[in-house]
mmCIF file of C-alpha atoms in Angstrom:
data_model
loop_
_atom_site.group_PDB
_atom_site.id
_atom_site.type_symbol
_atom_site.label_atom_id
_atom_site.label_comp_id
_atom_site.label_asym_id
_atom_site.label_seq_id
_atom_site.Cartn_x
_atom_site.Cartn_y
_atom_site.Cartn_z
ATOM 1 C CA UNK W 1 0.092 -0.224 0.262
ATOM 2 C CA UNK W 2 1.945 2.760 -1.183
ATOM 3 C CA UNK W 3 1.370 6.739 -0.496
ATOM 4 C CA UNK W 4 2.327 9.682 -1.694
ATOM 5 C CA UNK W 5 3.836 9.816 1.603
ATOM 6 C CA UNK W 6 7.146 10.217 4.319
ATOM 7 C CA UNK W 7 7.728 7.587 6.846
ATOM 8 C CA UNK W 8 7.845 10.764 9.231
ATOM 9 C CA UNK W 9 4.806 12.674 7.906
ATOM 10 C CA UNK W 10 1.214 12.332 8.913
ATOM 11 C CA UNK W 11 -0.372 9.614 7.647
ATOM 12 C CA UNK W 12 -2.764 10.571 5.509
ATOM 13 C CA UNK W 13 -5.737 8.105 6.503
ATOM 14 C CA UNK W 14 -6.565 10.136 9.732
ATOM 15 C CA UNK W 15 -5.688 8.103 12.148
ATOM 16 C CA UNK W 16 -3.120 12.257 13.624
ATOM 17 C CA UNK W 17 0.097 9.237 13.847
ATOM 18 C CA UNK W 18 3.492 8.888 11.810
ATOM 19 C CA UNK W 19 3.335 7.406 9.053
ATOM 20 C CA UNK W 20 5.621 4.517 9.929
ATOM 21 C CA UNK W 21 3.387 3.745 13.432
ATOM 22 C CA UNK W 22 0.258 4.236 11.458
ATOM 23 C CA UNK W 23 0.877 2.720 8.395
ATOM 24 C CA UNK W 24 3.265 0.319 10.592
ATOM 25 C CA UNK W 25 5.572 1.118 7.644
#
């Protein structure tokens, strides 16, 4: 599931967590 967001960028899925924490990336 690729997303145009950096690992430390806010997750675009609305959880407000870091992308790596929110999406397990």
